[in-house]
PDB file of C-alpha atoms and ligand atoms in Angstrom:
ATOM      1  CA  UNK A  28     -30.321  23.675-142.749  1.00 93.00           C
ATOM      2  CA  UNK A  29     -27.412  21.864-141.138  1.00 98.00           C
ATOM      3  CA  UNK A  30     -27.883  20.730-137.532  1.00 98.00           C
ATOM      4  CA  UNK A  31     -25.113  19.427-135.293  1.00 98.00           C
ATOM      5  CA  UNK A  32     -26.520  17.008-132.736  1.00 98.00           C
ATOM      6  CA  UNK A  33     -24.393  16.969-129.594  1.00 98.00           C
ATOM      7  CA  UNK A  34     -23.330  19.039-126.627  1.00 96.00           C
ATOM      8  CA  UNK A  35     -20.428  21.412-127.329  1.00 95.00           C
ATOM      9  CA  UNK A  36     -18.706  20.230-124.159  1.00 96.00           C
ATOM     10  CA  UNK A  37     -17.623  17.114-126.099  1.00 97.00           C
ATOM     11  CA  UNK A  38     -14.256  17.623-127.858  1.00 98.00           C
ATOM     12  CA  UNK A  39     -15.579  15.693-130.868  1.00 98.00           C
ATOM     13  CA  UNK A  40     -18.644  17.914-131.172  1.00 98.00           C
ATOM     14  CA  UNK A  41     -16.352  20.946-130.730  1.00 98.00           C
ATOM     15  CA  UNK A  42     -14.302  19.764-133.719  1.00 98.00           C
ATOM     16  CA  UNK A  43     -17.369  19.974-135.965  1.00 98.00           C
ATOM     17  CA  UNK A  44     -18.548  23.305-134.489  1.00 98.00           C
ATOM     18  CA  UNK A  45     -15.130  24.898-135.047  1.00 98.00           C
ATOM     19  CA  UNK A  46     -14.811  23.558-138.596  1.00 98.00           C
ATOM     20  CA  UNK A  47     -18.272  24.878-139.510  1.00 98.00           C
ATOM     21  CA  UNK A  48     -17.431  28.238-137.937  1.00 98.00           C
ATOM     22  CA  UNK A  49     -14.099  28.465-139.789  1.00 98.00           C
ATOM     23  CA  UNK A  50     -15.905  27.704-143.047  1.00 98.00           C
ATOM     24  CA  UNK A  51     -18.582  30.340-142.352  1.00 98.00           C
ATOM     25  CA  UNK A  52     -21.438  27.859-142.788  1.00 98.00           C
ATOM     26  CA  UNK A  53     -24.830  28.531-141.115  1.00 98.00           C
ATOM     27  CA  UNK A  54     -25.994  25.797-138.763  1.00 98.00           C
ATOM     28  CA  UNK A  55     -27.924  25.089-135.601  1.00 98.00           C
ATOM     29  CA  UNK A  56     -26.999  22.946-132.604  1.00 98.00           C
ATOM     30  CA  UNK A  57     -29.247  20.348-130.978  1.00 98.00           C
ATOM     31  CA  UNK A  58     -27.452  19.877-127.628  1.00 97.00           C
ATOM     32  CA  UNK A  59     -27.984  16.129-127.183  1.00 97.00           C
ATOM     33  CA  UNK A  60     -25.985  14.441-124.411  1.00 94.00           C
ATOM     34  CA  UNK A  61     -25.218  10.711-124.707  1.00 92.00           C
ATOM     35  CA  UNK A  62     -25.628   9.625-121.068  1.00 87.00           C
ATOM     36  CA  UNK A  63     -28.279   8.297-121.511  1.00 89.00           C
ATOM     37  CA  UNK A  64     -28.605   8.459-125.286  1.00 93.00           C
ATOM     38  CA  UNK A  65     -32.112   9.504-126.432  1.00 96.00           C
ATOM     39  CA  UNK A  66     -33.838   6.860-128.618  1.00 96.00           C
ATOM     40  CA  UNK A  67     -34.162   9.231-131.587  1.00 97.00           C
ATOM     41  CA  UNK A  68     -30.409   9.970-131.564  1.00 98.00           C
ATOM     42  CA  UNK A  69     -29.716   6.277-132.292  1.00 97.00           C
ATOM     43  CA  UNK A  70     -31.451   6.730-135.644  1.00 97.00           C
ATOM     44  CA  UNK A  71     -28.686   9.085-136.805  1.00 98.00           C
ATOM     45  CA  UNK A  72     -25.836   7.749-134.630  1.00 98.00           C
ATOM     46  CA  UNK A  73     -26.058   3.949-134.272  1.00 97.00           C
ATOM     47  CA  UNK A  74     -23.283   3.896-131.646  1.00 97.00           C
ATOM     48  CA  UNK A  75     -25.204   6.415-129.543  1.00 97.00           C
ATOM     49  CA  UNK A  76     -22.209   8.761-129.604  1.00 98.00           C
ATOM     50  CA  UNK A  77     -22.115  12.475-130.283  1.00 98.00           C
ATOM     51  CA  UNK A  78     -21.749  14.258-132.651  1.00 98.00           C
ATOM     52  CA  UNK A  79     -24.083  13.434-135.513  1.00 98.00           C
ATOM     53  CA  UNK A  80     -25.031  15.811-138.291  1.00 98.00           C
ATOM     54  CA  UNK A  81     -28.187  16.264-140.314  1.00 98.00           C
ATOM     55  CA  UNK A  82     -28.219  18.255-143.536  1.00 98.00           C
ATOM     56  CA  UNK A  83     -31.786  18.183-144.861  1.00 96.00           C
ATOM     57  CA  UNK A  84     -32.675  14.494-145.274  1.00 96.00           C
ATOM     58  CA  UNK A  85     -29.036  13.404-145.040  1.00 98.00           C
ATOM     59  CA  UNK A  86     -27.527  12.293-141.731  1.00 98.00           C
ATOM     60  CA  UNK A  87     -24.031  11.237-140.668  1.00 98.00           C
ATOM     61  CA  UNK A  88     -22.398  10.216-137.378  1.00 98.00           C
ATOM     62  CA  UNK A  89     -18.746  10.570-136.290  1.00 98.00           C
ATOM     63  CA  UNK A  90     -16.785  13.835-136.197  1.00 98.00           C
ATOM     64  CA  UNK A  91     -14.160  12.710-138.735  1.00 98.00           C
ATOM     65  CA  UNK A  92     -16.763  11.522-141.250  1.00 98.00           C
ATOM     66  CA  UNK A  93     -18.743  14.737-140.713  1.00 98.00           C
ATOM     67  CA  UNK A  94     -15.717  17.018-141.185  1.00 98.00           C
ATOM     68  CA  UNK A  95     -14.718  15.136-144.368  1.00 98.00           C
ATOM     69  CA  UNK A  96     -18.271  15.483-145.677  1.00 98.00           C
ATOM     70  CA  UNK A  97     -18.358  19.215-144.936  1.00 98.00           C
ATOM     71  CA  UNK A  98     -14.994  19.775-146.627  1.00 98.00           C
ATOM     72  CA  UNK A  99     -16.197  18.049-149.803  1.00 98.00           C
ATOM     73  CA  UNK A 100     -19.570  19.800-149.800  1.00 97.00           C
ATOM     74  CA  UNK A 101     -18.281  23.274-148.891  1.00 96.00           C
ATOM     75  CA  UNK A 102     -14.790  23.476-150.445  1.00 96.00           C
ATOM     76  CA  UNK A 103     -14.452  27.299-150.618  1.00 97.00           C
ATOM     77  CA  UNK A 104     -12.436  27.545-147.414  1.00 97.00           C
ATOM     78  CA  UNK A 105     -10.130  24.525-147.164  1.00 97.00           C
ATOM     79  CA  UNK A 106      -9.593  22.905-143.798  1.00 98.00           C
ATOM     80  CA  UNK A 107      -7.608  20.008-145.318  1.00 98.00           C
ATOM     81  CA  UNK A 108      -4.318  20.618-147.170  1.00 98.00           C
ATOM     82  CA  UNK A 109      -4.675  20.182-150.938  1.00 97.00           C
ATOM     83  CA  UNK A 110      -1.330  18.452-151.528  1.00 97.00           C
ATOM     84  CA  UNK A 111      -1.222  14.664-151.056  1.00 98.00           C
ATOM     85  CA  UNK A 112       1.435  14.616-148.336  1.00 98.00           C
ATOM     86  CA  UNK A 113      -0.173  17.416-146.359  1.00 98.00           C
ATOM     87  CA  UNK A 114      -3.598  15.792-146.691  1.00 98.00           C
ATOM     88  CA  UNK A 115      -2.261  12.454-145.461  1.00 98.00           C
ATOM     89  CA  UNK A 116      -0.482  14.040-142.505  1.00 98.00           C
ATOM     90  CA  UNK A 117      -3.538  16.100-141.554  1.00 98.00           C
ATOM     91  CA  UNK A 118      -5.663  12.917-141.474  1.00 98.00           C
ATOM     92  CA  UNK A 119      -2.985  11.222-139.365  1.00 98.00           C
ATOM     93  CA  UNK A 120      -2.867  14.010-136.775  1.00 98.00           C
ATOM     94  CA  UNK A 121      -6.665  14.235-136.664  1.00 98.00           C
ATOM     95  CA  UNK A 122      -6.762  10.508-135.924  1.00 98.00           C
ATOM     96  CA  UNK A 123      -3.892  10.804-133.422  1.00 98.00           C
ATOM     97  CA  UNK A 124      -5.736  13.592-131.594  1.00 98.00           C
ATOM     98  CA  UNK A 125      -9.036  11.699-131.477  1.00 98.00           C
ATOM     99  CA  UNK A 126      -7.579   8.346-130.434  1.00 98.00           C
ATOM    100  CA  UNK A 127      -4.298   9.019-128.565  1.00 98.00           C
ATOM    101  CA  UNK A 128      -4.167  12.647-127.432  1.00 98.00           C
ATOM    102  CA  UNK A 129      -7.631  12.045-125.966  1.00 98.00           C
ATOM    103  CA  UNK A 130      -6.018   9.763-123.368  1.00 98.00           C
ATOM    104  CA  UNK A 131      -4.036  12.695-121.898  1.00 98.00           C
ATOM    105  CA  UNK A 132      -6.650  15.422-122.359  1.00 98.00           C
ATOM    106  CA  UNK A 133     -10.346  14.458-122.325  1.00 96.00           C
ATOM    107  CA  UNK A 134      -9.413  11.601-119.979  1.00 97.00           C
ATOM    108  CA  UNK A 135      -8.731  14.226-117.280  1.00 97.00           C
ATOM    109  CA  UNK A 136     -12.112  15.817-117.925  1.00 97.00           C
ATOM    110  CA  UNK A 137     -13.820  12.449-117.672  1.00 96.00           C
ATOM    111  CA  UNK A 138     -12.012  11.367-114.496  1.00 97.00           C
ATOM    112  CA  UNK A 139     -12.121  14.728-112.703  1.00 97.00           C
ATOM    113  CA  UNK A 140     -15.392  16.359-113.849  1.00 95.00           C
ATOM    114  CA  UNK A 141     -17.689  13.868-115.617  1.00 93.00           C
ATOM    115  CA  UNK A 142     -17.454  11.277-112.822  1.00 94.00           C
ATOM    116  CA  UNK A 143     -18.746  13.893-110.368  1.00 93.00           C
ATOM    117  CA  UNK A 144     -21.693  14.601-112.697  1.00 88.00           C
ATOM    118  CA  UNK A 145     -22.402  10.864-112.530  1.00 87.00           C
ATOM    119  CA  UNK A 146     -22.393  11.012-108.715  1.00 92.00           C
ATOM    120  CA  UNK A 147     -18.965   9.424-108.131  1.00 94.00           C
ATOM    121  CA  UNK A 148     -15.833  10.807-106.496  1.00 95.00           C
ATOM    122  CA  UNK A 149     -12.729  11.202-108.727  1.00 96.00           C
ATOM    123  CA  UNK A 150     -10.125   8.449-108.253  1.00 96.00           C
ATOM    124  CA  UNK A 151      -6.762  10.218-107.689  1.00 97.00           C
ATOM    125  CA  UNK A 152      -4.831   7.010-108.516  1.00 97.00           C
ATOM    126  CA  UNK A 153      -6.370   6.861-111.986  1.00 97.00           C
ATOM    127  CA  UNK A 154      -5.706  10.573-112.523  1.00 97.00           C
ATOM    128  CA  UNK A 155      -2.058  10.245-111.456  1.00 98.00           C
ATOM    129  CA  UNK A 156      -1.607   7.271-113.788  1.00 98.00           C
ATOM    130  CA  UNK A 157      -2.609   9.441-116.731  1.00 98.00           C
ATOM    131  CA  UNK A 158       0.126  11.921-115.759  1.00 97.00           C
ATOM    132  CA  UNK A 159       2.792   9.301-115.049  1.00 97.00           C
ATOM    133  CA  UNK A 160       2.089   6.570-117.598  1.00 97.00           C
ATOM    134  CA  UNK A 161       0.139   8.029-120.527  1.00 97.00           C
ATOM    135  CA  UNK A 162       1.665  11.487-120.918  1.00 98.00           C
ATOM    136  CA  UNK A 163       5.211  10.206-121.625  1.00 97.00           C
ATOM    137  CA  UNK A 164       3.818   8.081-124.465  1.00 97.00           C
ATOM    138  CA  UNK A 165       1.955  10.904-126.204  1.00 98.00           C
ATOM    139  CA  UNK A 166       3.220  14.383-125.350  1.00 98.00           C
ATOM    140  CA  UNK A 167       6.952  14.116-126.302  1.00 98.00           C
ATOM    141  CA  UNK A 168       5.977  13.019-129.846  1.00 98.00           C
ATOM    142  CA  UNK A 169       3.505  15.877-130.193  1.00 98.00           C
ATOM    143  CA  UNK A 170       6.035  18.346-128.783  1.00 98.00           C
ATOM    144  CA  UNK A 171       8.566  17.276-131.426  1.00 98.00           C
ATOM    145  CA  UNK A 172       6.051  17.346-134.303  1.00 98.00           C
ATOM    146  CA  UNK A 173       4.789  20.834-133.415  1.00 98.00           C
ATOM    147  CA  UNK A 174       8.335  22.136-132.977  1.00 98.00           C
ATOM    148  CA  UNK A 175       8.519  25.890-133.401  1.00 97.00           C
ATOM    149  CA  UNK A 176       5.783  25.940-136.057  1.00 98.00           C
ATOM    150  CA  UNK A 177       2.392  27.662-135.963  1.00 98.00           C
ATOM    151  CA  UNK A 178       0.600  24.755-137.655  1.00 98.00           C
ATOM    152  CA  UNK A 179       1.327  21.071-137.246  1.00 98.00           C
ATOM    153  CA  UNK A 180       0.959  20.406-140.991  1.00 98.00           C
ATOM    154  CA  UNK A 181       2.432  22.758-143.607  1.00 97.00           C
ATOM    155  CA  UNK A 182       1.759  26.478-143.375  1.00 96.00           C
ATOM    156  CA  UNK A 183      -2.035  26.319-143.106  1.00 95.00           C
ATOM    157  CA  UNK A 184      -4.488  26.043-140.205  1.00 98.00           C
ATOM    158  CA  UNK A 185      -6.118  22.654-140.789  1.00 98.00           C
ATOM    159  CA  UNK A 186      -8.333  19.916-139.393  1.00 98.00           C
ATOM    160  CA  UNK A 187      -5.226  18.603-137.603  1.00 98.00           C
ATOM    161  CA  UNK A 188      -4.862  21.839-135.606  1.00 98.00           C
ATOM    162  CA  UNK A 189      -8.620  21.841-134.898  1.00 98.00           C
ATOM    163  CA  UNK A 190      -8.619  18.245-133.606  1.00 98.00           C
ATOM    164  CA  UNK A 191      -5.525  18.688-131.406  1.00 98.00           C
ATOM    165  CA  UNK A 192      -6.685  22.021-129.949  1.00 98.00           C
ATOM    166  CA  UNK A 193     -10.188  20.638-129.245  1.00 98.00           C
ATOM    167  CA  UNK A 194      -8.657  17.893-127.130  1.00 98.00           C
ATOM    168  CA  UNK A 195      -6.382  20.206-125.120  1.00 98.00           C
ATOM    169  CA  UNK A 196      -9.280  22.571-124.393  1.00 98.00           C
ATOM    170  CA  UNK A 197     -10.902  19.612-122.627  1.00 97.00           C
ATOM    171  CA  UNK A 198      -7.794  19.252-120.500  1.00 97.00           C
ATOM    172  CA  UNK A 199      -7.929  22.935-119.535  1.00 98.00           C
ATOM    173  CA  UNK A 200     -11.601  22.522-118.567  1.00 98.00           C
ATOM    174  CA  UNK A 201     -10.380  19.854-116.113  1.00 97.00           C
ATOM    175  CA  UNK A 202      -7.871  22.339-114.640  1.00 97.00           C
ATOM    176  CA  UNK A 203      -4.842  20.396-115.897  1.00 97.00           C
ATOM    177  CA  UNK A 204      -2.647  23.055-117.494  1.00 96.00           C
ATOM    178  CA  UNK A 205       0.066  21.960-119.916  1.00 96.00           C
ATOM    179  CA  UNK A 206       3.517  21.956-118.308  1.00 97.00           C
ATOM    180  CA  UNK A 207       5.046  24.794-120.334  1.00 98.00           C
ATOM    181  CA  UNK A 208       8.574  24.061-119.085  1.00 98.00           C
ATOM    182  CA  UNK A 209       8.443  20.462-120.216  1.00 97.00           C
ATOM    183  CA  UNK A 210       6.291  21.000-123.317  1.00 98.00           C
ATOM    184  CA  UNK A 211       6.849  24.615-124.434  1.00 98.00           C
ATOM    185  CA  UNK A 212       5.847  24.001-128.058  1.00 98.00           C
ATOM    186  CA  UNK A 213       2.509  22.393-127.163  1.00 98.00           C
ATOM    187  CA  UNK A 214       1.753  25.109-124.585  1.00 98.00           C
ATOM    188  CA  UNK A 215       2.483  27.935-127.077  1.00 98.00           C
ATOM    189  CA  UNK A 216       0.596  26.216-129.917  1.00 98.00           C
ATOM    190  CA  UNK A 217      -2.572  25.572-127.877  1.00 98.00           C
ATOM    191  CA  UNK A 218      -2.528  29.043-126.364  1.00 98.00           C
ATOM    192  CA  UNK A 219      -2.361  30.547-129.862  1.00 98.00           C
ATOM    193  CA  UNK A 220      -5.085  28.443-131.501  1.00 98.00           C
ATOM    194  CA  UNK A 221      -7.633  28.501-128.688  1.00 98.00           C
ATOM    195  CA  UNK A 222      -7.699  32.297-129.103  1.00 97.00           C
ATOM    196  CA  UNK A 223      -9.044  32.027-132.660  1.00 98.00           C
ATOM    197  CA  UNK A 224     -12.603  33.391-132.850  1.00 97.00           C
ATOM    198  CA  UNK A 225     -13.853  29.995-134.049  1.00 98.00           C
ATOM    199  CA  UNK A 226     -12.790  28.450-130.714  1.00 98.00           C
ATOM    200  CA  UNK A 227     -13.455  31.386-128.395  1.00 97.00           C
ATOM    201  CA  UNK A 228     -17.201  31.545-128.974  1.00 95.00           C
ATOM    202  CA  UNK A 229     -17.702  27.849-128.185  1.00 97.00           C
ATOM    203  CA  UNK A 230     -15.359  27.943-125.168  1.00 98.00           C
ATOM    204  CA  UNK A 231     -17.320  30.892-123.833  1.00 97.00           C
ATOM    205  CA  UNK A 232     -20.657  29.025-124.306  1.00 97.00           C
ATOM    206  CA  UNK A 233     -19.285  25.996-122.399  1.00 97.00           C
ATOM    207  CA  UNK A 234     -18.474  28.273-119.443  1.00 96.00           C
ATOM    208  CA  UNK A 235     -15.615  26.249-117.878  1.00 96.00           C
ATOM    209  CA  UNK A 236     -12.821  28.750-118.569  1.00 97.00           C
ATOM    210  CA  UNK A 237     -12.469  32.302-119.851  1.00 95.00           C
ATOM    211  CA  UNK A 238     -10.050  33.228-122.615  1.00 94.00           C
ATOM    212  CA  UNK A 239      -8.728  36.771-122.222  1.00 86.00           C
TER     213      UNK A 239
HETATM  214  N1  LIG B 306     -15.084   8.711-133.042  1.00 88.43           N
HETATM  215  C1  LIG B 306     -16.204   9.463-132.507  1.00 88.43           C
HETATM  216  C2  LIG B 306     -16.051   9.590-130.998  1.00 88.43           C
HETATM  217  C3  LIG B 306     -17.229  10.338-130.398  1.00 88.43           C
HETATM  218  C4  LIG B 306     -17.318  10.136-128.888  1.00 88.43           C
HETATM  219  O1  LIG B 306     -16.614   9.289-128.302  1.00 88.43           O
HETATM  220  N2  LIG B 306     -18.200  10.929-128.271  1.00 88.43           N
HETATM  221  C5  LIG B 306     -18.443  10.756-126.847  1.00 88.43           C
HETATM  222  C6  LIG B 306     -18.664  12.099-126.169  1.00 88.43           C
HETATM  223  S1  LIG B 306     -17.143  12.977-126.003  1.00 88.43           S
HETATM  224  C7  LIG B 306     -19.734   9.978-126.674  1.00 88.43           C
HETATM  225  O2  LIG B 306     -20.701  10.253-127.333  1.00 88.43           O
HETATM  226  N3  LIG B 306     -19.730   9.008-125.768  1.00 88.43           N
HETATM  227  C8  LIG B 306     -20.902   8.251-125.458  1.00 88.43           C
HETATM  228  C9  LIG B 306     -20.649   6.797-125.411  1.00 88.43           C
HETATM  229  O3  LIG B 306     -19.491   6.360-125.509  1.00 88.43           O
HETATM  230  O4  LIG B 306     -21.637   6.053-125.294  1.00 88.43           O
HETATM  231  C10 LIG B 306     -16.230  10.840-133.192  1.00 88.43           C
HETATM  232  O5  LIG B 306     -15.173  11.313-133.612  1.00 88.43           O
HETATM  233  O6  LIG B 306     -17.325  11.399-133.323  1.00 88.43           O
END
């Protein structure tokens, strides 16, 4: 049996949960949180980060490695485009979501919600800097790349759409809606994808927002 180790409130764990759900694979969740990281989690995730996956005796850390593994092992429903260009672009946007979009999405969750859980007050200066300094570096590019399309790569829902949507859900959890006047394509795209059943069930379990 496959087990995903990590709390679904993490956008990286969510990426794996949604991919597994889209592929119709049975799995269980072990809701580990990394602060502090339990000793036994380090055995399957040397960085102490979530998610990690176990599949029988096999274990693997890192959401991108896990999703690539699952695609190769369970290829019936493709979450990566089959053509070379589409595949390359999907990997690029997955990486862009995880490493750049995160700075204007999950960063709000961390600085507005997670800090409170750690007993600190949110620092409004830091939060405003994300809006003023980081957003202009990330969101205009994404807005242009999404354009008026349903999917960011080709004509198929892919790992790229999963990774991007997972990050923006984190932003909505932090009560930072996307400015639909400034970024209409991103707002429409996220609103559409977060309504997929594969997202809805995990959003509902997290309990931060309701999707009508
Ligand atoms: N590249 C990793 C990033 C995972 C990650 O940063 N997870 C966060 C939770 S959202 C974490 O475990 N942080 C704990 C830490 O940094 O020690 C992946 O895609 O799995």
